[in-house]
Each structure stands twice: as C-alpha cells, then as structure tokens.
PDB file of C-alpha atoms in Angstrom:
ATOM      1  CA  ARG G   1     109.257  61.623  70.255  1.00  0.00           C
ATOM      2  CA  LYS G   2     106.984  59.742  67.931  1.00  0.00           C
ATOM      3  CA  GLU G   3     108.495  58.233  64.993  1.00  0.00           C
ATOM      4  CA  VAL G   4     106.168  59.951  62.435  1.00  0.00           C
ATOM      5  CA  GLU G   5     104.727  63.187  63.282  1.00  0.00           C
ATOM      6  CA  GLN G   6     102.353  65.250  61.248  1.00  0.00           C
ATOM      7  CA  ASP G   7     100.497  68.437  61.108  1.00  0.00           C
ATOM      8  CA  PRO G   8      97.867  68.391  63.572  1.00  0.00           C
ATOM      9  CA  GLY G   9      94.886  69.437  61.367  1.00  0.00           C
ATOM     10  CA  PRO G  10      92.040  69.549  60.564  1.00  0.00           C
ATOM     11  CA  PHE G  11      92.421  71.530  57.475  1.00  0.00           C
ATOM     12  CA  ASN G  12      89.227  73.162  56.092  1.00  0.00           C
ATOM     13  CA  VAL G  13      90.006  74.594  52.715  1.00  0.00           C
ATOM     14  CA  PRO G  14      87.503  75.881  49.929  1.00  0.00           C
ATOM     15  CA  GLU G  15      87.305  74.311  46.694  1.00  0.00           C
ATOM     16  CA  GLY G  16      90.315  75.281  44.305  1.00  0.00           C
ATOM     17  CA  ALA G  17      92.614  76.219  47.082  1.00  0.00           C
ATOM     18  CA  THR G  18      96.165  74.914  47.543  1.00  0.00           C
ATOM     19  CA  VAL G  19      96.928  72.947  50.668  1.00  0.00           C
ATOM     20  CA  ALA G  20     100.385  71.465  52.310  1.00  0.00           C
ATOM     21  CA  PHE G  21     100.811  68.974  54.485  1.00  0.00           C
ATOM     22  CA  ASN G  22     104.028  68.458  56.592  1.00  0.00           C
ATOM     23  CA  CYS G  23     105.582  65.513  58.077  1.00  0.00           C
ATOM     24  CA  THR G  24     108.674  64.592  59.971  1.00  0.00           C
ATOM     25  CA  TYR G  25     110.491  61.379  60.833  1.00  0.00           C
ATOM     26  CA  SER G  26     112.888  60.453  63.462  1.00  0.00           C
ATOM     27  CA  ASN G  27     114.711  57.695  62.253  1.00  0.00           C
ATOM     28  CA  SER G  28     117.339  58.572  59.754  1.00  0.00           C
ATOM     29  CA  ALA G  29     117.845  55.179  58.633  1.00  0.00           C
ATOM     30  CA  SER G  30     114.399  55.318  56.903  1.00  0.00           C
ATOM     31  CA  GLN G  31     114.499  54.223  53.237  1.00  0.00           C
ATOM     32  CA  SER G  32     111.076  54.622  51.806  1.00  0.00           C
ATOM     33  CA  PHE G  33     108.451  57.336  52.140  1.00  0.00           C
ATOM     34  CA  PHE G  34     104.779  57.352  51.209  1.00  0.00           C
ATOM     35  CA  TRP G  35     101.353  59.282  51.422  1.00  0.00           C
ATOM     36  CA  TYR G  36      98.342  57.155  52.019  1.00  0.00           C
ATOM     37  CA  ARG G  37      94.990  58.483  51.872  1.00  0.00           C
ATOM     38  CA  GLN G  38      92.194  57.172  54.199  1.00  0.00           C
ATOM     39  CA  ASP G  39      88.510  57.931  53.422  1.00  0.00           C
ATOM     40  CA  CYS G  40      86.079  57.891  56.446  1.00  0.00           C
ATOM     41  CA  ARG G  41      85.536  54.344  57.584  1.00  0.00           C
ATOM     42  CA  LYS G  42      87.559  52.930  54.653  1.00  0.00           C
ATOM     43  CA  GLU G  43      91.200  51.323  54.798  1.00  0.00           C
ATOM     44  CA  PRO G  44      94.048  53.202  53.796  1.00  0.00           C
ATOM     45  CA  LYS G  45      95.263  53.354  50.170  1.00  0.00           C
ATOM     46  CA  LEU G  46      98.331  54.326  48.624  1.00  0.00           C
ATOM     47  CA  LEU G  47      98.116  58.066  47.217  1.00  0.00           C
ATOM     48  CA  MET G  48     101.967  58.382  46.199  1.00  0.00           C
ATOM     49  CA  SER G  49     105.378  57.080  47.114  1.00  0.00           C
ATOM     50  CA  VAL G  50     107.922  59.976  47.815  1.00  0.00           C
ATOM     51  CA  TYR G  51     111.251  60.339  45.984  1.00  0.00           C
ATOM     52  CA  SER G  52     114.349  61.987  46.941  1.00  0.00           C
ATOM     53  CA  SER G  53     114.102  64.215  43.948  1.00  0.00           C
ATOM     54  CA  GLY G  54     110.433  65.215  44.565  1.00  0.00           C
ATOM     55  CA  ASN G  55     107.725  63.956  42.346  1.00  0.00           C
ATOM     56  CA  GLU G  56     104.110  65.048  40.975  1.00  0.00           C
ATOM     57  CA  ASP G  57     101.102  63.159  40.384  1.00  0.00           C
ATOM     58  CA  GLY G  58      98.642  65.470  38.598  1.00  0.00           C
ATOM     59  CA  ARG G  59      97.663  67.884  41.347  1.00  0.00           C
ATOM     60  CA  PHE G  60      99.706  66.403  44.085  1.00  0.00           C
ATOM     61  CA  THR G  61     103.299  67.052  44.675  1.00  0.00           C
ATOM     62  CA  ALA G  62     105.341  65.366  47.164  1.00  0.00           C
ATOM     63  CA  GLN G  63     108.872  66.424  48.562  1.00  0.00           C
ATOM     64  CA  LEU G  64     111.471  64.734  50.556  1.00  0.00           C
ATOM     65  CA  ASN G  65     114.225  66.398  52.475  1.00  0.00           C
ATOM     66  CA  ARG G  66     116.516  63.817  54.040  1.00  0.00           C
ATOM     67  CA  ALA G  67     118.738  66.241  55.518  1.00  0.00           C
ATOM     68  CA  SER G  68     115.989  67.671  57.645  1.00  0.00           C
ATOM     69  CA  GLN G  69     114.068  64.430  57.748  1.00  0.00           C
ATOM     70  CA  TYR G  70     110.868  66.116  56.525  1.00  0.00           C
ATOM     71  CA  ILE G  71     108.312  65.229  53.970  1.00  0.00           C
ATOM     72  CA  SER G  72     105.721  67.444  52.353  1.00  0.00           C
ATOM     73  CA  LEU G  73     102.598  66.869  50.322  1.00  0.00           C
ATOM     74  CA  LEU G  74     100.991  69.628  48.231  1.00  0.00           C
ATOM     75  CA  ILE G  75      97.551  69.635  46.765  1.00  0.00           C
ATOM     76  CA  ARG G  76      96.705  72.205  44.195  1.00  0.00           C
ATOM     77  CA  ASP G  77      93.060  73.035  42.906  1.00  0.00           C
ATOM     78  CA  SER G  78      91.511  71.137  45.725  1.00  0.00           C
ATOM     79  CA  LYS G  79      88.415  69.246  44.893  1.00  0.00           C
ATOM     80  CA  LEU G  80      85.546  68.158  47.195  1.00  0.00           C
ATOM     81  CA  SER G  81      86.799  64.460  46.524  1.00  0.00           C
ATOM     82  CA  ASP G  82      90.122  65.171  48.243  1.00  0.00           C
ATOM     83  CA  SER G  83      88.375  65.415  51.522  1.00  0.00           C
ATOM     84  CA  ALA G  84      89.962  62.611  53.733  1.00  0.00           C
ATOM     85  CA  THR G  85      92.681  61.740  56.179  1.00  0.00           C
ATOM     86  CA  TYR G  86      96.257  61.860  54.705  1.00  0.00           C
ATOM     87  CA  LEU G  87      98.780  59.550  56.400  1.00  0.00           C
ATOM     88  CA  CYS G  88     102.480  60.229  56.329  1.00  0.00           C
ATOM     89  CA  VAL G  89     104.150  56.734  56.143  1.00  0.00           C
ATOM     90  CA  VAL G  90     107.880  55.818  56.327  1.00  0.00           C
ATOM     91  CA  ASN G  91     109.977  52.592  56.158  1.00  0.00           C
ATOM     92  CA  LEU G  92     113.278  51.146  57.078  1.00  0.00           C
ATOM     93  CA  GLY G  93     113.402  48.801  54.387  1.00  0.00           C
ATOM     94  CA  GLY G  94     114.165  44.889  54.462  1.00  0.00           C
ATOM     95  CA  ASN G  95     110.921  43.561  55.016  1.00  0.00           C
ATOM     96  CA  THR G  96     110.136  45.792  57.828  1.00  0.00           C
ATOM     97  CA  PRO G  97     106.623  47.049  58.351  1.00  0.00           C
ATOM     98  CA  LEU G  98     105.434  50.630  57.606  1.00  0.00           C
ATOM     99  CA  VAL G  99     105.528  53.342  60.336  1.00  0.00           C
ATOM    100  CA  PHE G 100     102.220  55.475  60.102  1.00  0.00           C
ATOM    101  CA  GLY G 101     101.797  58.995  61.209  1.00  0.00           C
ATOM    102  CA  LYS G 102      98.624  60.007  62.999  1.00  0.00           C
ATOM    103  CA  GLY G 103      97.141  61.601  59.804  1.00  0.00           C
ATOM    104  CA  THR G 104      96.122  64.872  58.786  1.00  0.00           C
ATOM    105  CA  ARG G 105      92.355  65.522  58.184  1.00  0.00           C
ATOM    106  CA  LEU G 106      91.372  67.573  55.074  1.00  0.00           C
ATOM    107  CA  SER G 107      87.836  68.955  54.347  1.00  0.00           C
ATOM    108  CA  VAL G 108      87.514  70.570  51.246  1.00  0.00           C
ATOM    109  CA  ILE G 109      84.198  72.621  51.431  1.00  0.00           C
ATOM    110  CA  ALA G 110      82.135  74.131  48.554  1.00  0.00           C
TER     111      ALA G 110
ATOM    112  CA  SER I   1      97.361  45.043  42.923  1.00  0.00           C
ATOM    113  CA  ALA I   2      96.398  42.319  45.716  1.00  0.00           C
ATOM    114  CA  VAL I   3      93.052  42.106  46.732  1.00  0.00           C
ATOM    115  CA  ILE I   4      92.330  41.345  50.330  1.00  0.00           C
ATOM    116  CA  SER I   5      89.169  40.324  52.144  1.00  0.00           C
ATOM    117  CA  GLN I   6      88.366  39.986  55.910  1.00  0.00           C
ATOM    118  CA  LYS I   7      85.646  38.500  57.923  1.00  0.00           C
ATOM    119  CA  PRO I   8      83.744  39.395  59.585  1.00  0.00           C
ATOM    120  CA  SER I   9      83.390  43.195  58.545  1.00  0.00           C
ATOM    121  CA  ARG I  10      82.124  44.159  61.778  1.00  0.00           C
ATOM    122  CA  ASP I  11      80.985  42.479  65.255  1.00  0.00           C
ATOM    123  CA  ILE I  12      79.634  43.300  68.587  1.00  0.00           C
ATOM    124  CA  CYS I  13      81.248  41.082  71.389  1.00  0.00           C
ATOM    125  CA  GLN I  14      80.585  40.873  74.875  1.00  0.00           C
ATOM    126  CA  ARG I  15      83.427  41.323  77.311  1.00  0.00           C
ATOM    127  CA  GLY I  16      85.632  38.175  78.047  1.00  0.00           C
ATOM    128  CA  THR I  17      84.853  36.330  74.842  1.00  0.00           C
ATOM    129  CA  SER I  18      87.075  35.982  71.879  1.00  0.00           C
ATOM    130  CA  LEU I  19      86.760  36.771  68.116  1.00  0.00           C
ATOM    131  CA  THR I  20      88.952  35.303  65.393  1.00  0.00           C
ATOM    132  CA  ILE I  21      89.444  37.738  62.267  1.00  0.00           C
ATOM    133  CA  GLN I  22      90.167  35.808  58.816  1.00  0.00           C
ATOM    134  CA  CYS I  23      92.185  37.582  56.080  1.00  0.00           C
ATOM    135  CA  GLN I  24      92.356  35.972  52.748  1.00  0.00           C
ATOM    136  CA  VAL I  25      94.543  37.443  49.878  1.00  0.00           C
ATOM    137  CA  ASP I  26      93.889  36.626  46.128  1.00  0.00           C
ATOM    138  CA  SER I  27      97.433  35.976  45.339  1.00  0.00           C
ATOM    139  CA  GLN I  28     100.543  34.273  47.321  1.00  0.00           C
ATOM    140  CA  VAL I  29     102.409  36.920  49.431  1.00  0.00           C
ATOM    141  CA  THR I  30     105.505  36.621  51.664  1.00  0.00           C
ATOM    142  CA  MET I  31     104.518  39.568  54.116  1.00  0.00           C
ATOM    143  CA  MET I  32     101.383  39.797  56.039  1.00  0.00           C
ATOM    144  CA  PHE I  33     100.619  42.267  58.746  1.00  0.00           C
ATOM    145  CA  TRP I  34      97.982  42.848  61.254  1.00  0.00           C
ATOM    146  CA  TYR I  35      97.276  46.355  62.375  1.00  0.00           C
ATOM    147  CA  ARG I  36      94.739  48.087  64.780  1.00  0.00           C
ATOM    148  CA  GLN I  37      93.279  51.493  64.307  1.00  0.00           C
ATOM    149  CA  GLN I  38      91.457  52.768  67.416  1.00  0.00           C
ATOM    150  CA  PRO I  39      89.170  55.677  67.123  1.00  0.00           C
ATOM    151  CA  GLY I  40      90.712  58.883  65.895  1.00  0.00           C
ATOM    152  CA  GLN I  41      94.027  57.348  66.012  1.00  0.00           C
ATOM    153  CA  SER I  42      96.372  56.133  63.181  1.00  0.00           C
ATOM    154  CA  LEU I  43      97.528  52.635  62.520  1.00  0.00           C
ATOM    155  CA  THR I  44      99.479  50.595  65.024  1.00  0.00           C
ATOM    156  CA  LEU I  45     101.267  47.461  63.932  1.00  0.00           C
ATOM    157  CA  ILE I  46     100.312  44.389  66.145  1.00  0.00           C
ATOM    158  CA  ALA I  47     102.303  41.719  64.448  1.00  0.00           C
ATOM    159  CA  THR I  48     103.758  40.164  61.438  1.00  0.00           C
ATOM    160  CA  ALA I  49     102.253  36.755  60.261  1.00  0.00           C
ATOM    161  CA  ASN I  50     104.921  34.486  59.335  1.00  0.00           C
ATOM    162  CA  GLN I  51     104.003  31.542  57.196  1.00  0.00           C
ATOM    163  CA  GLY I  52     104.945  28.315  58.810  1.00  0.00           C
ATOM    164  CA  SER I  53     106.377  29.899  62.187  1.00  0.00           C
ATOM    165  CA  GLU I  54     105.428  32.093  65.003  1.00  0.00           C
ATOM    166  CA  ALA I  55     104.123  35.675  64.506  1.00  0.00           C
ATOM    167  CA  THR I  56     106.560  38.605  65.346  1.00  0.00           C
ATOM    168  CA  TYR I  57     104.813  40.449  67.863  1.00  0.00           C
ATOM    169  CA  GLU I  58     105.465  44.570  68.353  1.00  0.00           C
ATOM    170  CA  SER I  59     106.019  46.137  71.584  1.00  0.00           C
ATOM    171  CA  GLY I  60     102.710  45.894  73.673  1.00  0.00           C
ATOM    172  CA  PHE I  61     101.318  43.059  71.869  1.00  0.00           C
ATOM    173  CA  VAL I  62     101.627  39.472  73.103  1.00  0.00           C
ATOM    174  CA  ILE I  63     100.523  36.082  71.518  1.00  0.00           C
ATOM    175  CA  ASP I  64      98.361  35.109  74.537  1.00  0.00           C
ATOM    176  CA  LYS I  65      95.974  38.135  73.791  1.00  0.00           C
ATOM    177  CA  PHE I  66      96.548  38.131  69.915  1.00  0.00           C
ATOM    178  CA  PRO I  67      97.364  34.722  68.613  1.00  0.00           C
ATOM    179  CA  ILE I  68      97.714  34.673  64.957  1.00  0.00           C
ATOM    180  CA  SER I  69      97.815  31.770  62.584  1.00  0.00           C
ATOM    181  CA  ARG I  70      99.476  31.785  58.843  1.00  0.00           C
ATOM    182  CA  PRO I  71      98.895  28.320  57.291  1.00  0.00           C
ATOM    183  CA  ASN I  72      99.860  29.358  54.097  1.00  0.00           C
ATOM    184  CA  LEU I  73     100.915  32.281  51.930  1.00  0.00           C
ATOM    185  CA  THR I  74      97.373  33.606  51.145  1.00  0.00           C
ATOM    186  CA  PHE I  75      95.356  33.323  54.616  1.00  0.00           C
ATOM    187  CA  SER I  76      95.968  34.480  58.143  1.00  0.00           C
ATOM    188  CA  THR I  77      93.769  34.707  61.077  1.00  0.00           C
ATOM    189  CA  LEU I  78      93.946  37.154  64.076  1.00  0.00           C
ATOM    190  CA  THR I  79      92.339  36.226  67.469  1.00  0.00           C
ATOM    191  CA  VAL I  80      91.358  39.030  69.913  1.00  0.00           C
ATOM    192  CA  SER I  81      91.035  37.080  73.305  1.00  0.00           C
ATOM    193  CA  ASN I  82      89.447  37.632  76.418  1.00  0.00           C
ATOM    194  CA  MET I  83      88.038  41.103  75.052  1.00  0.00           C
ATOM    195  CA  SER I  84      87.435  44.119  76.976  1.00  0.00           C
ATOM    196  CA  PRO I  85      85.902  47.470  75.810  1.00  0.00           C
ATOM    197  CA  GLU I  86      89.758  48.843  75.283  1.00  0.00           C
ATOM    198  CA  ASP I  87      90.116  46.235  72.440  1.00  0.00           C
ATOM    199  CA  SER I  88      87.245  47.979  70.493  1.00  0.00           C
ATOM    200  CA  SER I  89      88.919  49.080  67.409  1.00  0.00           C
ATOM    201  CA  ILE I  90      89.307  48.592  63.561  1.00  0.00           C
ATOM    202  CA  TYR I  91      91.515  45.564  62.833  1.00  0.00           C
ATOM    203  CA  LEU I  92      93.103  45.707  59.374  1.00  0.00           C
ATOM    204  CA  CYS I  93      95.230  42.822  57.384  1.00  0.00           C
ATOM    205  CA  SER I  94      97.777  44.118  55.230  1.00  0.00           C
ATOM    206  CA  VAL I  95      99.943  42.405  52.530  1.00  0.00           C
ATOM    207  CA  GLU I  96     103.310  43.864  50.834  1.00  0.00           C
ATOM    208  CA  GLU I  97     103.754  43.462  47.319  1.00  0.00           C
ATOM    209  CA  SER I  98     106.699  44.041  45.240  1.00  0.00           C
ATOM    210  CA  ALA I  99     106.151  45.609  41.677  1.00  0.00           C
ATOM    211  CA  GLY I 100     108.742  47.547  39.708  1.00  0.00           C
ATOM    212  CA  GLY I 101     111.476  47.572  42.153  1.00  0.00           C
ATOM    213  CA  SER I 102     109.328  49.257  44.841  1.00  0.00           C
ATOM    214  CA  ASP I 103     107.074  47.561  47.517  1.00  0.00           C
ATOM    215  CA  GLU I 104     103.634  48.632  48.211  1.00  0.00           C
ATOM    216  CA  GLN I 105     101.565  47.579  51.291  1.00  0.00           C
ATOM    217  CA  PHE I 106      97.804  46.956  50.437  1.00  0.00           C
ATOM    218  CA  PHE I 107      95.087  46.882  53.151  1.00  0.00           C
ATOM    219  CA  GLY I 108      92.041  44.746  53.772  1.00  0.00           C
ATOM    220  CA  PRO I 109      88.658  46.772  54.232  1.00  0.00           C
ATOM    221  CA  GLY I 110      89.068  46.061  57.997  1.00  0.00           C
ATOM    222  CA  THR I 111      86.933  44.458  60.866  1.00  0.00           C
ATOM    223  CA  ARG I 112      85.069  47.134  63.138  1.00  0.00           C
ATOM    224  CA  LEU I 113      85.129  45.420  66.527  1.00  0.00           C
ATOM    225  CA  THR I 114      82.964  46.620  69.479  1.00  0.00           C
ATOM    226  CA  VAL I 115      83.387  45.247  72.933  1.00  0.00           C
ATOM    227  CA  LEU I 116      80.563  45.878  75.424  1.00  0.00           C
TER     228      LEU I 116
END
C-alpha cells in the first residue's frame, strides 16, 4: 500500500465549479499535513497546511480526519488559474522528509 | 522564505557520463533534501544532505550512483553517475525552514535531465 494515495484525476471542471480532492495516508504516526500545488514544468509550492480543526484560506478549505487518516481539499468558485497538479503531503515530524502523493491534476476550463 | 537556485536548469547528456547539479540557498538551513520527479510521477526522495557528514539515502538509492556533497549550510551538490536513459528526470533540491512554530519545505526550480 502506498504511503499517500490520492484521487486518480484528472479533474476537468468549468470555471466557477466547486471541486474536492481526497487523500489517504497509511502511517498513523504522521504529524503534519499539507497540500502543495505544482504548475506544469515548475517546482511544487506550498498551498496550505492542514490542521486538525480544518482550515480555510479564501476559496480553499482543507480538512483532516485523523481517525480515518483522510485529508481533503475543497476549491470553491474555480478559476482558470487554479489549473495545476495538487499534491497531498504528509510528514512524520522530527526532521523527517515529506512524503508526497502522486498528485491530482485539475484543469479548469472556460 | 528561502530562495533556492539550481544549476544547470536543464541538460542533455550521453549514456555513461556523469552530471553534477548544484543547489544554492540564500540563507543557512539545517535540512536539505534531493528529490527526483520522473515524468508523470510524484516526487521521490533520493537523500537528505547532511552538513559535515555523509548523506542519508532512501531505499533504492545508493551513494555510488548519487554522490552528494554538503560543504556548508547554504550549498549542496548531487551527482548522477554513469547515467542511463532511466535517469532522465527532474531533480529538485529542497530545504526546510522553521517559521512561526511550523516547518515548511521550499523547492528549487529543478534540473531537467535527459539522458540519450
């Protein structure tokens, strides 16, 4: 079983749509959780951290369910500029490196 | 946030040769990592570059194939040795910074390697 598994994608949605990505992780000792965004031919960049209570940043909402080892990202009112690959990332903490999911590709179309 | 540069940004190399990739950070960082991202795949950690000691390699990666140097807290190199077409990939340097009680990893722009 892969350590971090994500929706296979790709997701093709119209502008203004709401889209949700799901992710599960296998190591229950994972401490930190993130969503990274990677544009085509660019490096990954942190989109947002995911906190136990859930958190929101503008049109983006992240949720964490530790019992189910499940993370989600919701994007409301999709923009063309949201088109990218979204990477689910977990960390065990203590100076250990990040573990990346394979990513879910999103295409927002006009 | 840390600013990371990598050289070269891309290269096309012949089978059997070696390429050294440089990573420079604009601030001193404790943790530096080297990742590989093959076409259509996610990032795979190659090794953690430790300052003043040997790098820590992940399963499936060995020092003879991917020697790493970390002479100080702002610089590291990754060498891809005796290259084959299977080594064609993007190689990314990454650093971890602590800010406001949380750790964030930043990535360099990557080095796109094609092996013929």
